[in-house]
Structures are given as C-alpha cells and as structure tokens.
PDB file of C-alpha atoms in Angstrom:
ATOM      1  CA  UNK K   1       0.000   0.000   0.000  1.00  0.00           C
ATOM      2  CA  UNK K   2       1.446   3.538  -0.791  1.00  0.00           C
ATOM      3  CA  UNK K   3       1.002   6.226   1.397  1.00  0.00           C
ATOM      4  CA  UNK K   4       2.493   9.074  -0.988  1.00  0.00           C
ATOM      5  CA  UNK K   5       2.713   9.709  -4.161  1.00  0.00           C
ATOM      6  CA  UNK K   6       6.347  10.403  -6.064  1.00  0.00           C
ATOM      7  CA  UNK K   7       4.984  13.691  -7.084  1.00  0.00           C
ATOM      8  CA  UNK K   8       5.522  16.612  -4.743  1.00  0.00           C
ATOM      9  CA  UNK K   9       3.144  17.175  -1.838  1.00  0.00           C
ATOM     10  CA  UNK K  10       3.504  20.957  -1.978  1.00  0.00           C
ATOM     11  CA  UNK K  11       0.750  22.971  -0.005  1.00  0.00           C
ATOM     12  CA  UNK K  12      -0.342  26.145  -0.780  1.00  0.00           C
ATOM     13  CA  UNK K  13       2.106  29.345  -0.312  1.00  0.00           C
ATOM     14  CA  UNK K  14      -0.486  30.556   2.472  1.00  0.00           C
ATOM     15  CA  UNK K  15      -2.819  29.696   4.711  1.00  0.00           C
ATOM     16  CA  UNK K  16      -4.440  32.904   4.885  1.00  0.00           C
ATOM     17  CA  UNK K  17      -8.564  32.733   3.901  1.00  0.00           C
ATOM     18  CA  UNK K  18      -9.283  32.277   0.073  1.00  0.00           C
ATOM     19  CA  UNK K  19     -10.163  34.846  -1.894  1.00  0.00           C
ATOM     20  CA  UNK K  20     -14.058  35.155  -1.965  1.00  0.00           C
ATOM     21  CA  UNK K  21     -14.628  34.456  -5.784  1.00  0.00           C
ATOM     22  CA  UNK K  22     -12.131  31.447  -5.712  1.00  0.00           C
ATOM     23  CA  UNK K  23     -14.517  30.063  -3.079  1.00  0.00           C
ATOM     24  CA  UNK K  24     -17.822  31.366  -4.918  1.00  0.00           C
ATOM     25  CA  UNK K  25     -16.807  29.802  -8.454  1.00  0.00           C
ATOM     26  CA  UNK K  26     -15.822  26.532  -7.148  1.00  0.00           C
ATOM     27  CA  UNK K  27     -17.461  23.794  -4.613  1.00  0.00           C
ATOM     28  CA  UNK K  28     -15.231  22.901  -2.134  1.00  0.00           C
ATOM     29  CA  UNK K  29     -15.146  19.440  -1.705  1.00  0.00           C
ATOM     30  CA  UNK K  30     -15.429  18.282   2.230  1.00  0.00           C
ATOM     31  CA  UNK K  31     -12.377  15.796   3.404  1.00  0.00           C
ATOM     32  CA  UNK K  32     -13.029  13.027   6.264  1.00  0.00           C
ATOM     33  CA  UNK K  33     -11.081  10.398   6.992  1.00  0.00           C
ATOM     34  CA  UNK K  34     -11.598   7.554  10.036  1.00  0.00           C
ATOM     35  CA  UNK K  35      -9.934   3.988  11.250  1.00  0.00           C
ATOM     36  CA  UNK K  36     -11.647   0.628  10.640  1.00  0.00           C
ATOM     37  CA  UNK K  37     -10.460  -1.130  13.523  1.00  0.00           C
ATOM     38  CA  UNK K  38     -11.901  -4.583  12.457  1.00  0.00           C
ATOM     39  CA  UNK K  39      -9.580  -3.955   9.645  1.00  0.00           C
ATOM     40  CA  UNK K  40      -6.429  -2.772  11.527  1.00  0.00           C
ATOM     41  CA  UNK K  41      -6.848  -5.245  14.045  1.00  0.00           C
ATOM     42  CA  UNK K  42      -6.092  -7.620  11.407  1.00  0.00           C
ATOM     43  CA  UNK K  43      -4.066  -5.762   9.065  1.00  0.00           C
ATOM     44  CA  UNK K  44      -1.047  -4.423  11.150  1.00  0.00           C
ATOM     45  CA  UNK K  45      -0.402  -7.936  12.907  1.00  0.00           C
ATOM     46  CA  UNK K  46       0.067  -9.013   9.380  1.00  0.00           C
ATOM     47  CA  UNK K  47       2.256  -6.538   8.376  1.00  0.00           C
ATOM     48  CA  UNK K  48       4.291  -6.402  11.872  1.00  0.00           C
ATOM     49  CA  UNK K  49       4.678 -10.299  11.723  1.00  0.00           C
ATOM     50  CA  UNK K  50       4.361 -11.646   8.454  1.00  0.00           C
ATOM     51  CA  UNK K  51       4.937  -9.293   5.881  1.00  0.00           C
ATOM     52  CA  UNK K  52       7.440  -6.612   6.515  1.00  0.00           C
ATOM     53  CA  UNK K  53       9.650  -9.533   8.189  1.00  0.00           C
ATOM     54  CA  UNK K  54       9.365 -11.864   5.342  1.00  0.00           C
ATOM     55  CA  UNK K  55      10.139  -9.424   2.511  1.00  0.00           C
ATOM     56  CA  UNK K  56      12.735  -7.320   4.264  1.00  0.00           C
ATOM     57  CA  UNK K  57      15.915  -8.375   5.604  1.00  0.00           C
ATOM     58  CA  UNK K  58      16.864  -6.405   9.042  1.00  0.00           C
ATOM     59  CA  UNK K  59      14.148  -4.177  10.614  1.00  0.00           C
ATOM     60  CA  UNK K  60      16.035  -1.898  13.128  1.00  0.00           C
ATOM     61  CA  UNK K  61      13.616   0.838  15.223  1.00  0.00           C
ATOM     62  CA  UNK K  62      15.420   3.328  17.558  1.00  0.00           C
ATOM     63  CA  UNK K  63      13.913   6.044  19.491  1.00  0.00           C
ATOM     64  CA  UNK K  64      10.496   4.846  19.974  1.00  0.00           C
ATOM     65  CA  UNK K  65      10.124   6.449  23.040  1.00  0.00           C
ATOM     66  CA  UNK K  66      10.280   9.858  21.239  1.00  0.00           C
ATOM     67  CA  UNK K  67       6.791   9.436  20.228  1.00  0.00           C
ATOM     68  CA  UNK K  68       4.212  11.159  22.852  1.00  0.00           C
ATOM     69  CA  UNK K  69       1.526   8.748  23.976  1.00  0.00           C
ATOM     70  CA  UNK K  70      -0.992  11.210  23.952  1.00  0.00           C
ATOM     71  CA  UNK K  71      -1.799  14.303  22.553  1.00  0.00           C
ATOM     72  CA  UNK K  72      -1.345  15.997  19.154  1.00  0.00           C
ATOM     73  CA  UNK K  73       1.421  14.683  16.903  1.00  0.00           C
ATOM     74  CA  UNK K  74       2.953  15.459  14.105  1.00  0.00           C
ATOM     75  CA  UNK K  75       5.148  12.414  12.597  1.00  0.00           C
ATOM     76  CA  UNK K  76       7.581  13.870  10.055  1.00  0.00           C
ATOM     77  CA  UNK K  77       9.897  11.176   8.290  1.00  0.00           C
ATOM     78  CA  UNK K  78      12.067  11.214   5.183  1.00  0.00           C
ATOM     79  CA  UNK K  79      10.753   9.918   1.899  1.00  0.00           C
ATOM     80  CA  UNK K  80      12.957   7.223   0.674  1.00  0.00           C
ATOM     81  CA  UNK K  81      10.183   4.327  -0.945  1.00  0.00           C
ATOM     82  CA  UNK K  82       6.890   3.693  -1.396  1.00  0.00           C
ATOM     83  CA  UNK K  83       7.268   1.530   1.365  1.00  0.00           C
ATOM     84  CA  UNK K  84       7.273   4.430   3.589  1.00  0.00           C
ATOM     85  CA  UNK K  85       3.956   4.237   4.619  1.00  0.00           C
ATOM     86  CA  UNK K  86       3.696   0.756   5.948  1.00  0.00           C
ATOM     87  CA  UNK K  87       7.199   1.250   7.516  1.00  0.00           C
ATOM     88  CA  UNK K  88       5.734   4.356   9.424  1.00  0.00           C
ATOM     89  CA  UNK K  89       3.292   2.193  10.603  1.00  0.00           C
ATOM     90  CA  UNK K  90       5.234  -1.117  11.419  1.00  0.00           C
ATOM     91  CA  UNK K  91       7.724   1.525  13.664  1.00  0.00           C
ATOM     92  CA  UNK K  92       5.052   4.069  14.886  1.00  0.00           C
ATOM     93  CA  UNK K  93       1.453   1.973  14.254  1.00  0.00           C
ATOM     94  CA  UNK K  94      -0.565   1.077  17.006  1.00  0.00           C
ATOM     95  CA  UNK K  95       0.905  -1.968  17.984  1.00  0.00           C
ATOM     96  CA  UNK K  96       3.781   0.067  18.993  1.00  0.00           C
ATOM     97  CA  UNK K  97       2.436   3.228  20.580  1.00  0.00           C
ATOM     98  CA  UNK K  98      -0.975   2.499  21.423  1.00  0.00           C
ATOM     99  CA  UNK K  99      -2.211   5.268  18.625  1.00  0.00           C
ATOM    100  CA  UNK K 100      -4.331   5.113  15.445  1.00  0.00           C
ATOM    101  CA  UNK K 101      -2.096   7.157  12.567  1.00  0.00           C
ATOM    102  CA  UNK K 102      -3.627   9.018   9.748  1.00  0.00           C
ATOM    103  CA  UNK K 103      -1.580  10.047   6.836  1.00  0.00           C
ATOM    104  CA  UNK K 104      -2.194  12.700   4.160  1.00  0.00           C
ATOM    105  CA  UNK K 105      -1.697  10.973   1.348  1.00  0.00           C
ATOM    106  CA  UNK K 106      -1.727  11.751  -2.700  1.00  0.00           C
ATOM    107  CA  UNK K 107      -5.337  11.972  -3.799  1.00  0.00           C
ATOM    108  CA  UNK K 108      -3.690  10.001  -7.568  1.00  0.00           C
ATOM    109  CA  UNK K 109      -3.256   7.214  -4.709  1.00  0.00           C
ATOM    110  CA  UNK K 110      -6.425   7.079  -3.397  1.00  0.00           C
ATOM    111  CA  UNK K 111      -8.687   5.252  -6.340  1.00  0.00           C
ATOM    112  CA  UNK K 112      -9.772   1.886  -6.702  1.00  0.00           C
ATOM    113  CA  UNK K 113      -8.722  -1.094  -3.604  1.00  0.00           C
ATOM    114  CA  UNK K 114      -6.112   0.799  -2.856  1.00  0.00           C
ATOM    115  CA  UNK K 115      -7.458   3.530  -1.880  1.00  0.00           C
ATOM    116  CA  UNK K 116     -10.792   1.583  -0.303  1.00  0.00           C
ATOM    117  CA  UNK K 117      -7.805   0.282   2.184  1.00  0.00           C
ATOM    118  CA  UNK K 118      -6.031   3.730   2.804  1.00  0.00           C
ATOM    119  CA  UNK K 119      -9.468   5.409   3.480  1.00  0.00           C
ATOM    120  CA  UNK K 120      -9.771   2.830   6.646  1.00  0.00           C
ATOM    121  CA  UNK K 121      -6.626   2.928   7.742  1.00  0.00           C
ATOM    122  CA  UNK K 122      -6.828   6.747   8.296  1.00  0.00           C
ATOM    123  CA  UNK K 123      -5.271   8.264   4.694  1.00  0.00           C
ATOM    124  CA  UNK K 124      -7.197  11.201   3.785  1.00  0.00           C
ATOM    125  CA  UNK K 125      -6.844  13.009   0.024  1.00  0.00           C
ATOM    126  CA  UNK K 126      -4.548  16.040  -0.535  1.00  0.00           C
ATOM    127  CA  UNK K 127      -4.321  17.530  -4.648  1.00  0.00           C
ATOM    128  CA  UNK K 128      -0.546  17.678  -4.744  1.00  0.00           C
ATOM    129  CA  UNK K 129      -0.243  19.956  -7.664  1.00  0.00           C
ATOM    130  CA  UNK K 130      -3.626  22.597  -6.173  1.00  0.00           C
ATOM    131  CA  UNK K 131      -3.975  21.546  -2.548  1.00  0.00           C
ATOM    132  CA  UNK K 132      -7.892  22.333  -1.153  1.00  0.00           C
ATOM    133  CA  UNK K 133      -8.562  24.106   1.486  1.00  0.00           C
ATOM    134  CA  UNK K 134     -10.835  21.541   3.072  1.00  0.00           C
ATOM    135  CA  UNK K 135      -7.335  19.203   3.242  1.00  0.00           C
ATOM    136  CA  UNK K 136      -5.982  21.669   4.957  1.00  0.00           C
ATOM    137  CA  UNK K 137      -8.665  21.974   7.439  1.00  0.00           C
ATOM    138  CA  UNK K 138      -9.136  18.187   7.552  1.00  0.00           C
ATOM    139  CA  UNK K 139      -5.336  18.366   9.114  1.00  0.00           C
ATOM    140  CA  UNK K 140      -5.850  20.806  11.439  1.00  0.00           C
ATOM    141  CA  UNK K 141      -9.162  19.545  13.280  1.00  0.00           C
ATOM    142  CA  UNK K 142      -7.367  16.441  13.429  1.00  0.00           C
ATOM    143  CA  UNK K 143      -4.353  17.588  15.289  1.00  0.00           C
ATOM    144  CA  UNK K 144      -6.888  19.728  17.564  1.00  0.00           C
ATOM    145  CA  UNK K 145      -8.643  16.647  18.200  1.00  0.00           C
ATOM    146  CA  UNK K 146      -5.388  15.282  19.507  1.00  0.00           C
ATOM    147  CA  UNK K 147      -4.556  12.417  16.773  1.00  0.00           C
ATOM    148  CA  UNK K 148      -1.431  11.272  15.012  1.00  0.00           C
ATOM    149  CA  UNK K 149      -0.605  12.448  11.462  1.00  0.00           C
ATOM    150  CA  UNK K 150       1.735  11.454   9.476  1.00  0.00           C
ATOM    151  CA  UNK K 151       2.895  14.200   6.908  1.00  0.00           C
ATOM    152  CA  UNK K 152       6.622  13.948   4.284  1.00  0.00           C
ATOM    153  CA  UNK K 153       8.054  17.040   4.689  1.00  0.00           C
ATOM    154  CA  UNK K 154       9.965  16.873   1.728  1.00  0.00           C
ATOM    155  CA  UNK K 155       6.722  16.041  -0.068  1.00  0.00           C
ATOM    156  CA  UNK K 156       8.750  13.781  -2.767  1.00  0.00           C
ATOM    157  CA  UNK K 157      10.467  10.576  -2.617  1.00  0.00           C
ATOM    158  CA  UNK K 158      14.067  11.036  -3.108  1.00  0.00           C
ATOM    159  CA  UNK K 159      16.307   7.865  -2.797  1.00  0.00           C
ATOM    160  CA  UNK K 160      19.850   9.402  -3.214  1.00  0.00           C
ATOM    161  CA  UNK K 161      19.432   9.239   0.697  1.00  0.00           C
ATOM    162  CA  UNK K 162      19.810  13.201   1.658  1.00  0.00           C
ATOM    163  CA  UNK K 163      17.940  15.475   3.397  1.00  0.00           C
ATOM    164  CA  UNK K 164      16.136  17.799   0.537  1.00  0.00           C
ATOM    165  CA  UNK K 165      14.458  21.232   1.437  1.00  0.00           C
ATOM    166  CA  UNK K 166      11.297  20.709   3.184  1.00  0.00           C
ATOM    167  CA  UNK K 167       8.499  22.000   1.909  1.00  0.00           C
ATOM    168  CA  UNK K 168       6.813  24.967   4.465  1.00  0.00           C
ATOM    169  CA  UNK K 169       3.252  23.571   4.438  1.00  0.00           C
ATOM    170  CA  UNK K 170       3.871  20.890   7.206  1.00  0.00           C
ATOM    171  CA  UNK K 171       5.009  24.096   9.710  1.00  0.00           C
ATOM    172  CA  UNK K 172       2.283  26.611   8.330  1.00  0.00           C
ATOM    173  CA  UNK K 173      -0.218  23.465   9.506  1.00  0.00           C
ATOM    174  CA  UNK K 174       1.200  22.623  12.560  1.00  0.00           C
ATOM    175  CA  UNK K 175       1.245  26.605  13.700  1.00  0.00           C
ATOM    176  CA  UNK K 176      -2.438  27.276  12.572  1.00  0.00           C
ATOM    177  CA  UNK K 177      -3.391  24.343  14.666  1.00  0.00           C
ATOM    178  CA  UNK K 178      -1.498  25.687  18.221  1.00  0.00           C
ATOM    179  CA  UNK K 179      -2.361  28.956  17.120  1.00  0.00           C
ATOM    180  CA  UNK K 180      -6.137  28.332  16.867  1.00  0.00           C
ATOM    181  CA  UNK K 181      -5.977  26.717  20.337  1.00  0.00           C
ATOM    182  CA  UNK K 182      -3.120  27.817  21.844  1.00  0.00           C
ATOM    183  CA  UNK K 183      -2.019  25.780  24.765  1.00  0.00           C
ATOM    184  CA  UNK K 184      -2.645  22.347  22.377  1.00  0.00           C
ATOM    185  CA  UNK K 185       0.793  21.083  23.022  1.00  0.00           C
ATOM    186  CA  UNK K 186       1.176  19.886  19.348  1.00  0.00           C
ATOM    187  CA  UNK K 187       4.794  18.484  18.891  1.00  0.00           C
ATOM    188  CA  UNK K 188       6.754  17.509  15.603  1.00  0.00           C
ATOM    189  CA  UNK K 189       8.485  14.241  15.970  1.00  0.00           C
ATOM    190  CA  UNK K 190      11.419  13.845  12.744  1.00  0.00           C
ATOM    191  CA  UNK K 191      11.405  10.053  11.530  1.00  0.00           C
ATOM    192  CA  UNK K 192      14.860   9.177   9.408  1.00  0.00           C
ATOM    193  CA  UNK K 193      13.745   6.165   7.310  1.00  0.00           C
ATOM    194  CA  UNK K 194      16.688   4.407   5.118  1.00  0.00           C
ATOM    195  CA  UNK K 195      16.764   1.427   3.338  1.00  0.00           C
ATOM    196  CA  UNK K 196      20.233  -0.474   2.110  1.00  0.00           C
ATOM    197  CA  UNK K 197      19.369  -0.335  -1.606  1.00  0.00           C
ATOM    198  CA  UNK K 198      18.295   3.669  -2.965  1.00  0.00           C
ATOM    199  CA  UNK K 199      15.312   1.228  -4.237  1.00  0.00           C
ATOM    200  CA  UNK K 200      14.219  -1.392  -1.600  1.00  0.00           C
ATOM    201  CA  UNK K 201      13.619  -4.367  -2.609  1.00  0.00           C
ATOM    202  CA  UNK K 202      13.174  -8.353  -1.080  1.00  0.00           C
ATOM    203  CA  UNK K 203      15.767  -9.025   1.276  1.00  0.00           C
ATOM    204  CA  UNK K 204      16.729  -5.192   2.012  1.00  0.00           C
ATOM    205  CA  UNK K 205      17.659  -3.542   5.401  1.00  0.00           C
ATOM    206  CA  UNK K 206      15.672  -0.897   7.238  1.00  0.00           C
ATOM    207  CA  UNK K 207      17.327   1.533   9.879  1.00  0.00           C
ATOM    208  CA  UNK K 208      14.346   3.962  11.217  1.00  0.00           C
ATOM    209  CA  UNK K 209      15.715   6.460  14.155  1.00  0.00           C
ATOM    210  CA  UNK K 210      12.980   8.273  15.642  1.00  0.00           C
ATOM    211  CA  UNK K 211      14.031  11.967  16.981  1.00  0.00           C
ATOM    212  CA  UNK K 212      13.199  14.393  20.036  1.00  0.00           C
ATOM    213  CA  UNK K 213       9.806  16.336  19.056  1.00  0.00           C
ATOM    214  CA  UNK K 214      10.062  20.030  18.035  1.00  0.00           C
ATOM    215  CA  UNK K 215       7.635  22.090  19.868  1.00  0.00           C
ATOM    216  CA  UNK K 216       5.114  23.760  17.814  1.00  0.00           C
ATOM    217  CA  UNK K 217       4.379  26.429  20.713  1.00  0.00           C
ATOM    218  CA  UNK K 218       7.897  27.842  20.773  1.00  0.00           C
ATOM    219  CA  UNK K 219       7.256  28.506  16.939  1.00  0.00           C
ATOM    220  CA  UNK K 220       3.924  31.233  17.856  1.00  0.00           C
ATOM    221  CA  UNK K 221       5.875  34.046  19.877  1.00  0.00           C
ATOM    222  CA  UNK K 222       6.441  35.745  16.214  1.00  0.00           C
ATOM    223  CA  UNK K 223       5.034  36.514  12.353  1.00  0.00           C
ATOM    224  CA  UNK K 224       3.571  33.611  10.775  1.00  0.00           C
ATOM    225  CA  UNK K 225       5.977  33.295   8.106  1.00  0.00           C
ATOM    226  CA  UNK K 226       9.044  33.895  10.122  1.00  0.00           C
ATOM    227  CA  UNK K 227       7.549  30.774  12.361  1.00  0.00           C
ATOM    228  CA  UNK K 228       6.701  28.570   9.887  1.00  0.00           C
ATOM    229  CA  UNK K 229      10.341  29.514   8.240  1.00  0.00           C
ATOM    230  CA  UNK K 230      12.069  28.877  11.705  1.00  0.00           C
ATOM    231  CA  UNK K 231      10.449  25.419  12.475  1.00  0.00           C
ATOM    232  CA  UNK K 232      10.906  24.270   8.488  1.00  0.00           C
ATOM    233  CA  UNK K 233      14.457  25.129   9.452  1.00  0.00           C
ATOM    234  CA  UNK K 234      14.683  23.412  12.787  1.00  0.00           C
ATOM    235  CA  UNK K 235      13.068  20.547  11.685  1.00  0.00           C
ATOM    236  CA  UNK K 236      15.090  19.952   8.709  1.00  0.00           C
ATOM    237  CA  UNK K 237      17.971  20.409  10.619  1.00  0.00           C
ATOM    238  CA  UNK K 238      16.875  17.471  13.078  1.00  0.00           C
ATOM    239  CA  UNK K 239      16.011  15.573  10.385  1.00  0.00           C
ATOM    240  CA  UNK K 240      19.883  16.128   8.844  1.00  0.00           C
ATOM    241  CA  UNK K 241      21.325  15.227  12.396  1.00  0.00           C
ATOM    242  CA  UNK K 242      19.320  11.929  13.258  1.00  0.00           C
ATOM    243  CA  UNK K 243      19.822  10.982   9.066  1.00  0.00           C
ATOM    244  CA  UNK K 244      23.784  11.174  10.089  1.00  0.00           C
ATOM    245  CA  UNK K 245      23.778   8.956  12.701  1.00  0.00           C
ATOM    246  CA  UNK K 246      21.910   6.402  10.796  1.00  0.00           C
ATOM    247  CA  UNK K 247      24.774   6.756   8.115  1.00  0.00           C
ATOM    248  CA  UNK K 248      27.396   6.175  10.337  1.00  0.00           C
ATOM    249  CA  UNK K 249      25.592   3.117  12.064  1.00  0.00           C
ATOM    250  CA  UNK K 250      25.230   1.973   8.322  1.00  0.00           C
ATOM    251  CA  UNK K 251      29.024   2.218   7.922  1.00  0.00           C
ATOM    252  CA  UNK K 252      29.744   0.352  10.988  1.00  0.00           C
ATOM    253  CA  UNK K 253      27.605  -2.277  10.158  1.00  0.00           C
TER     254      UNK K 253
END
C-alpha cells in the first residue's frame, strides 16, 4: 500500500482565507477520513509479523520512546520508498504506541482497492499539484482533536538518501493548529527512514531512528511566516542530524 505519491506534496504558499470568488466559483469538496479497527486489528499484525519480516531483511527501530503517547502529533519522516507508509506504521502503528495514525496521502493514490484500504486505515486526500482548502482543514481539526498524522516534509520521494528542502506547508499546519488553540501542546516528531538499496527491494535492510519532538508552541511568539520559516528550518535540521547517525551506524555495520 502507498502512502504518498512520487509527485511533490507541496501545499499552498499561504494559509491565509481564500479569496471570496475562488470560493464562490468553485465547490469545495469536504475531506473526512476515520480507522476501521476490524480492519487494523487484522491488518497491522500481518504486516508487523508476516509481511514486513518476510520481505525485508533487518528491521532496526530506535527512538520509539520519542513518540508522545498522547496528545497531538505530528510524525515527520524522510521519503525514501513507497514503502514508507507501511514502515511508518510497522515503527510508529498502534501496535507500537498504542495510537491510530492518519496520513495525508496523494489523492492520484487514493482510487480503486487501494485507496478503499487507505481510506480505513486513516489516509485522507490532498491535490498535490492545487492543494484544497478543506485538506488543509481536515489536518488541522485532526491535530486539535489530539490524533497522530503522518505528513513527508519533503513532499517527494528522493532515494539518493539526503535530506532535501522541506516543503513549508507541514510548519504553516502545525502553527495554525497551536495557534487556533493555543495551549494544544502539538509536537513535531522527525522520523529518518533508510533502506540499504536507494530502491528497496526483497531481502533489504531498514534503519528507522525516531528523533526528540520540536515544539510547535515555541514557533507562535512571532510573524507567521518567520515561524513557519524557523520550524521548516529546525526541523530539517533534526532531520539532517538523526539521518547522520543512521549513516554512520550503516558504515559500521
């Protein structure tokens, strides 16, 4: 199952509200999104137990303990595969942490079975080329509701293994949530996910090192923009530092 597409996952340059005739000319199409648990309950034993160990070769999981237990949460990894999604979920699924995930994941992505499974395992649309409003707001209520979201900040897969710029709609989310309710407590938690082949296949290694959350209230004592700019900063900047030490466990190994 693929969580996100290869194309970029750019949101818009603002979230500031839409011009009146934009919102006049066009419907806006409401975005929901909700966890079968008859169908988890079945689907991530499989995947812990059967099918991630079978295909893959070593599954290695630091820094679990990173991830709050309750309360809003951002989960921010690198985009290496289109096994990212089920890998976010075999480290950070409920199994692990107790919590339901939802992802925002590439409306191409969500059609046919596919995206009948994604749509009950908590994936919700998102246009990656025009991103709607109501995707936007989808994200929002559910970090104010106190959920887990998974979001790629560099919004494409890239499998040369670096760090690329983040994209700044992950931060301009995460600061119109706390800023909406301040005193929400949402945190940012940077995920390094690497594989042993740039593309993984049967028999392949997975090292996934879980970072110390960024928090998203530190981020509202200024401008919007110079916020958002300061946690896309700080966050890539964790997400450099926790991709290092997975290199040099990788050479050591």
């Amino acid at each position: 199952m693929q969580l996100q597409s290869r194309e970029q996952n750019q949101t818009p340059s603002t979230l500031d509200k839409p011009d009146s005739k934009t919102v006049n000319s066009a419907k806006i199409v409401p975005v929901n999104s909700s966890v079968s648990h008859w169908l988890t309950s079945i689907l991530y034993p499989l995947g812990r137990r059967i099918l991630m160990p079978l295909y893959f070769g070593r599954l290695q999981v630091t820094g679990q303990d990173n991830i709050p237990k309750t309360g809003p949460v951002i989960l921010a990894p690198t985009h290496r595969s289109r096994w990212d999604g089920l890998t976010m979920a075999y480290a950070a699924g409920k199994p692990v942490t107790g919590r339901d995930l939802r992802f925002m994941v590439s409306q191409d992505e969500m059609k046919g079975l596919q995206g009948w499974f994604i749509r009950r395992l908590g994936g919700f649309p998102v246009n990656t080329k025009h991103p709607g409003i109501s995707s936007i707001r989808h994200s929002v209520e559910l970090l104010r509701r106190g959920e887990a979201l998974v979001m790629f900040p560099e919004g494409n897969i890239f499998r040369l293994g670096e760090v690329n710029p983040l994209k700044p709609g992950m931060a301009r989310i995460a600061l119109q949530a706390e800023s909406n309710q301040p005193g929400l407590g949402l945190k940012i938690v940077p995920v390094s996910i690497r594989y042993s082949e740039p593309v993984p296949q049967r028999g392949s290694d997975i090292d996934i090192q879980i970072g110390s959350a960024l928090d998203v209230a530190k981020y509202c004592n200024q401008s919007a923009k110079k916020g958002a700019q300061q946690l896309t900063t700080d966050l890539e900047m964790a997400l450099k530092q926790i991709d290092q030490k997975l290199e040099v466990i990788k050479e050591a190994v």
